[in-house]
Amino acid sequence: MEKEFAIRASNISKTFTITEDSHNTVKHRLFNLFNPPRRKILEAVKPMSLTIEKGECLGLIGRNGSGKSTLVRLLAGVYPVDKGEIEINGSTLLLNLGVGMSHELTARENIYVSSSVLGLTIKQTDALFDTIVGFAELQDFVDTKIKFFSSGMVARLGFSIAVHAGAGIMFLDEIFAVGDMKFQEKAVRVFESSWIEGKTVVLVSHSLDIIQKYCRRSAYLKKGELVFLGDTATALEHYMADNH
Amino acid sequence: MMEKNNNESAASRKLERLWLLAKIEFKLRYYENRLGLFWALLKPVLDMAIYYVAFKIVLKSEVPHFASYLFIGLVIWNFFVESTTGTIQILQTKKYLYQYSNMNKIEIYLSVLFANSIGFFFNLLMFFLFYNLADTRFAGLNGSNLWIVPLFFILFILSLGTSLILSSVYIIAKDVHQLWTVFTSFLFFLSPIFYKLSSFKSALPGFDYVNPLAGIIINARRTMMEGQQPDYHLLLADTAWAIGIAAAGLLLLQKLGAKAAEKL
């Protein structure tokens, strides 16, 4: 029987057009009708197909600028693809430091809004609320607008929401490389608990140890091209061979 | 069976999310200032007072029941302006909702328009109170008042479509905000908000079909103030406008709005 898929991408690609001078007003466009800006085409993700199975943890490796972050945004449905098709089976969450939050809202409101966006009901959020606040260590600031928070407090809240509310498909983009040491320890501890069980996780990291530890399958990207997708050991070999 | 239950719970979760976002939006708008919700009720009354002084007292307008006439026109106009001018930058201000997940952007628009609808119904309530308690010489409460429901639905779809178009264009042309502000001032004077209907129609023949807001305002007055049935031709034209603009808006959201996360 074919395994259930979380994401199926067929022949997807993404190109960015970078203009030297951004013409983003009607006035600017009119005045520069005969003087178009110089464009540069950047093929961030070259045509590729891949399937991510439900419940698996897939590693994503490649050097800086190899298209990892763009691919992750395409697979999460945040960026539209130029060509090809993506089927996403469930809610997705792209997590680097935290989840998206409004600085005009209080911690309480952000918890409810973010959890709701991630697919939780208000009742489910009620049940998780104290845990989220406790983990973020923000018990005394629940009804304070987060624009008055320090960046560390915002990061803790975002991470706590992501960890507890989560989404069916999580994209973790270098989560072990941000925040202070205590924060990183906390991230690792969460990861080592049973948190990822049952979730589909795409893990982007330069730390090969972490990829090796958690991912059975990995994808290796090079200059926007999917060079290899399969067992992690072979993917790492490709990566090492190209970097030495 | 299970799939049906799943679909149902997904739909109810979506509705719950829309309601939650709408409540927060409403709270942000009105509870952030000192007058709070009172401001939502006070605004159309103050608007009405200003135009009343200008047109009834200074310019001696001959429109009967001028205060109620103005009131219903302004309530509809304000909803349209708040839902369009007020949402041009929505993809920028609400970016936090979609830049990390695959949330459907249309939900963001719906929640903001729902928040505006709460304001609209408060204003409508004020209108009912006003015209039944203060301006009692005309038709009063009757069955034709119910036409306000489909009329509001048309206004909602029209505003949603316009909002989708403007906010999508904003991604590639930031000054659409300034252009739209000028356009709405023009549209305000091309809508029968404070003119006598007969002079509006003779000065701009057929324009009530060109400007869908004019049609909605005319029909709202017929059904809410005069105890008449709506003008069905106008109703049909407005429905066609609303559907056409909403379809264009959805198309633009798909073409331009989809790129909001990378362009804004």
PDB file of N, CA and C in Angstrom, chain A residues 102-137:
ATOM      1  N   SER A 102       1.416  39.466  15.995  1.00  0.00           N
ATOM      2  CA  SER A 102       1.182  40.891  15.822  1.00  0.00           C
ATOM      3  C   SER A 102       1.649  41.629  17.061  1.00  0.00           C
ATOM      4  N   HIS A 103       2.426  42.673  16.855  1.00  0.00           N
ATOM      5  CA  HIS A 103       2.939  43.438  17.995  1.00  0.00           C
ATOM      6  C   HIS A 103       1.863  44.320  18.621  1.00  0.00           C
ATOM      7  N   GLU A 104       0.734  44.454  17.913  1.00  0.00           N
ATOM      8  CA  GLU A 104      -0.365  45.259  18.451  1.00  0.00           C
ATOM      9  C   GLU A 104      -1.239  44.455  19.409  1.00  0.00           C
ATOM     10  N   LEU A 105      -1.029  43.138  19.437  1.00  0.00           N
ATOM     11  CA  LEU A 105      -1.878  42.295  20.276  1.00  0.00           C
ATOM     12  C   LEU A 105      -1.154  41.892  21.550  1.00  0.00           C
ATOM     13  N   THR A 106      -1.924  41.481  22.552  1.00  0.00           N
ATOM     14  CA  THR A 106      -1.318  41.027  23.803  1.00  0.00           C
ATOM     15  C   THR A 106      -0.829  39.593  23.622  1.00  0.00           C
ATOM     16  N   ALA A 107      -0.065  39.108  24.609  1.00  0.00           N
ATOM     17  CA  ALA A 107       0.423  37.728  24.545  1.00  0.00           C
ATOM     18  C   ALA A 107      -0.765  36.780  24.454  1.00  0.00           C
ATOM     19  N   ARG A 108      -1.791  37.048  25.278  1.00  0.00           N
ATOM     20  CA  ARG A 108      -2.979  36.176  25.279  1.00  0.00           C
ATOM     21  C   ARG A 108      -3.611  36.124  23.896  1.00  0.00           C
ATOM     22  N   GLU A 109      -3.825  37.311  23.289  1.00  0.00           N
ATOM     23  CA  GLU A 109      -4.475  37.347  21.974  1.00  0.00           C
ATOM     24  C   GLU A 109      -3.621  36.648  20.921  1.00  0.00           C
ATOM     25  N   ASN A 110      -2.309  36.867  20.994  1.00  0.00           N
ATOM     26  CA  ASN A 110      -1.424  36.211  20.029  1.00  0.00           C
ATOM     27  C   ASN A 110      -1.479  34.695  20.159  1.00  0.00           C
ATOM     28  N   ILE A 111      -1.566  34.218  21.393  1.00  0.00           N
ATOM     29  CA  ILE A 111      -1.631  32.765  21.588  1.00  0.00           C
ATOM     30  C   ILE A 111      -2.893  32.215  20.913  1.00  0.00           C
ATOM     31  N   TYR A 112      -4.022  32.909  21.143  1.00  0.00           N
ATOM     32  CA  TYR A 112      -5.273  32.416  20.550  1.00  0.00           C
ATOM     33  C   TYR A 112      -5.267  32.527  19.025  1.00  0.00           C
ATOM     34  N   VAL A 113      -4.768  33.656  18.509  1.00  0.00           N
ATOM     35  CA  VAL A 113      -4.767  33.841  17.048  1.00  0.00           C
ATOM     36  C   VAL A 113      -3.838  32.819  16.384  1.00  0.00           C
ATOM     37  N   SER A 114      -2.612  32.715  16.882  1.00  0.00           N
ATOM     38  CA  SER A 114      -1.660  31.789  16.260  1.00  0.00           C
ATOM     39  C   SER A 114      -2.148  30.352  16.342  1.00  0.00           C
ATOM     40  N   SER A 115      -2.671  29.970  17.505  1.00  0.00           N
ATOM     41  CA  SER A 115      -3.149  28.589  17.643  1.00  0.00           C
ATOM     42  C   SER A 115      -4.286  28.327  16.679  1.00  0.00           C
ATOM     43  N   SER A 116      -5.143  29.329  16.506  1.00  0.00           N
ATOM     44  CA  SER A 116      -6.271  29.173  15.607  1.00  0.00           C
ATOM     45  C   SER A 116      -5.797  29.033  14.161  1.00  0.00           C
ATOM     46  N   VAL A 117      -4.802  29.843  13.786  1.00  0.00           N
ATOM     47  CA  VAL A 117      -4.238  29.752  12.429  1.00  0.00           C
ATOM     48  C   VAL A 117      -3.634  28.353  12.224  1.00  0.00           C
ATOM     49  N   LEU A 118      -3.073  27.801  13.289  1.00  0.00           N
ATOM     50  CA  LEU A 118      -2.455  26.480  13.178  1.00  0.00           C
ATOM     51  C   LEU A 118      -3.477  25.346  13.244  1.00  0.00           C
ATOM     52  N   GLY A 119      -4.743  25.706  13.374  1.00  0.00           N
ATOM     53  CA  GLY A 119      -5.784  24.683  13.261  1.00  0.00           C
ATOM     54  C   GLY A 119      -6.380  24.208  14.572  1.00  0.00           C
ATOM     55  N   LEU A 120      -6.047  24.873  15.694  1.00  0.00           N
ATOM     56  CA  LEU A 120      -6.620  24.461  16.977  1.00  0.00           C
ATOM     57  C   LEU A 120      -7.945  25.182  17.218  1.00  0.00           C
ATOM     58  N   THR A 121      -8.839  24.518  17.965  1.00  0.00           N
ATOM     59  CA  THR A 121     -10.080  25.207  18.336  1.00  0.00           C
ATOM     60  C   THR A 121      -9.801  26.042  19.583  1.00  0.00           C
ATOM     61  N   ILE A 122     -10.733  26.938  19.900  1.00  0.00           N
ATOM     62  CA  ILE A 122     -10.552  27.792  21.090  1.00  0.00           C
ATOM     63  C   ILE A 122     -10.498  26.914  22.343  1.00  0.00           C
ATOM     64  N   LYS A 123     -11.327  25.881  22.376  1.00  0.00           N
ATOM     65  CA  LYS A 123     -11.342  24.964  23.523  1.00  0.00           C
ATOM     66  C   LYS A 123      -9.973  24.301  23.705  1.00  0.00           C
ATOM     67  N   GLN A 124      -9.412  23.839  22.581  1.00  0.00           N
ATOM     68  CA  GLN A 124      -8.089  23.189  22.660  1.00  0.00           C
ATOM     69  C   GLN A 124      -7.044  24.186  23.153  1.00  0.00           C
ATOM     70  N   THR A 125      -7.150  25.441  22.690  1.00  0.00           N
ATOM     71  CA  THR A 125      -6.190  26.457  23.127  1.00  0.00           C
ATOM     72  C   THR A 125      -6.374  26.769  24.611  1.00  0.00           C
ATOM     73  N   ASP A 126      -7.651  26.813  25.061  1.00  0.00           N
ATOM     74  CA  ASP A 126      -7.915  27.027  26.495  1.00  0.00           C
ATOM     75  C   ASP A 126      -7.134  26.005  27.320  1.00  0.00           C
ATOM     76  N   ALA A 127      -7.199  24.733  26.862  1.00  0.00           N
ATOM     77  CA  ALA A 127      -6.558  23.649  27.615  1.00  0.00           C
ATOM     78  C   ALA A 127      -5.035  23.790  27.618  1.00  0.00           C
ATOM     79  N   LEU A 128      -4.492  24.364  26.521  1.00  0.00           N
ATOM     80  CA  LEU A 128      -3.023  24.462  26.399  1.00  0.00           C
ATOM     81  C   LEU A 128      -2.468  25.770  26.953  1.00  0.00           C
ATOM     82  N   PHE A 129      -3.366  26.709  27.196  1.00  0.00           N
ATOM     83  CA  PHE A 129      -2.952  28.086  27.468  1.00  0.00           C
ATOM     84  C   PHE A 129      -1.895  28.217  28.569  1.00  0.00           C
ATOM     85  N   ASP A 130      -2.184  27.604  29.732  1.00  0.00           N
ATOM     86  CA  ASP A 130      -1.251  27.751  30.864  1.00  0.00           C
ATOM     87  C   ASP A 130       0.104  27.126  30.559  1.00  0.00           C
ATOM     88  N   THR A 131       0.092  26.021  29.840  1.00  0.00           N
ATOM     89  CA  THR A 131       1.347  25.360  29.481  1.00  0.00           C
ATOM     90  C   THR A 131       2.182  26.261  28.581  1.00  0.00           C
ATOM     91  N   ILE A 132       1.507  26.881  27.585  1.00  0.00           N
ATOM     92  CA  ILE A 132       2.224  27.762  26.647  1.00  0.00           C
ATOM     93  C   ILE A 132       2.849  28.931  27.413  1.00  0.00           C
ATOM     94  N   VAL A 133       2.047  29.554  28.288  1.00  0.00           N
ATOM     95  CA  VAL A 133       2.540  30.709  29.047  1.00  0.00           C
ATOM     96  C   VAL A 133       3.667  30.283  29.995  1.00  0.00           C
ATOM     97  N   GLY A 134       3.495  29.143  30.640  1.00  0.00           N
ATOM     98  CA  GLY A 134       4.497  28.642  31.588  1.00  0.00           C
ATOM     99  C   GLY A 134       5.822  28.348  30.902  1.00  0.00           C
ATOM    100  N   PHE A 135       5.764  27.675  29.771  1.00  0.00           N
ATOM    101  CA  PHE A 135       6.972  27.312  29.029  1.00  0.00           C
ATOM    102  C   PHE A 135       7.720  28.570  28.579  1.00  0.00           C
ATOM    103  N   ALA A 136       6.940  29.605  28.212  1.00  0.00           N
ATOM    104  CA  ALA A 136       7.563  30.854  27.745  1.00  0.00           C
ATOM    105  C   ALA A 136       8.003  31.731  28.918  1.00  0.00           C
ATOM    106  N   GLU A 137       7.648  31.314  30.130  1.00  0.00           N
ATOM    107  CA  GLU A 137       7.974  32.059  31.357  1.00  0.00           C
ATOM    108  C   GLU A 137       7.435  33.486  31.299  1.00  0.00           C
TER     109      GLU A 137
END
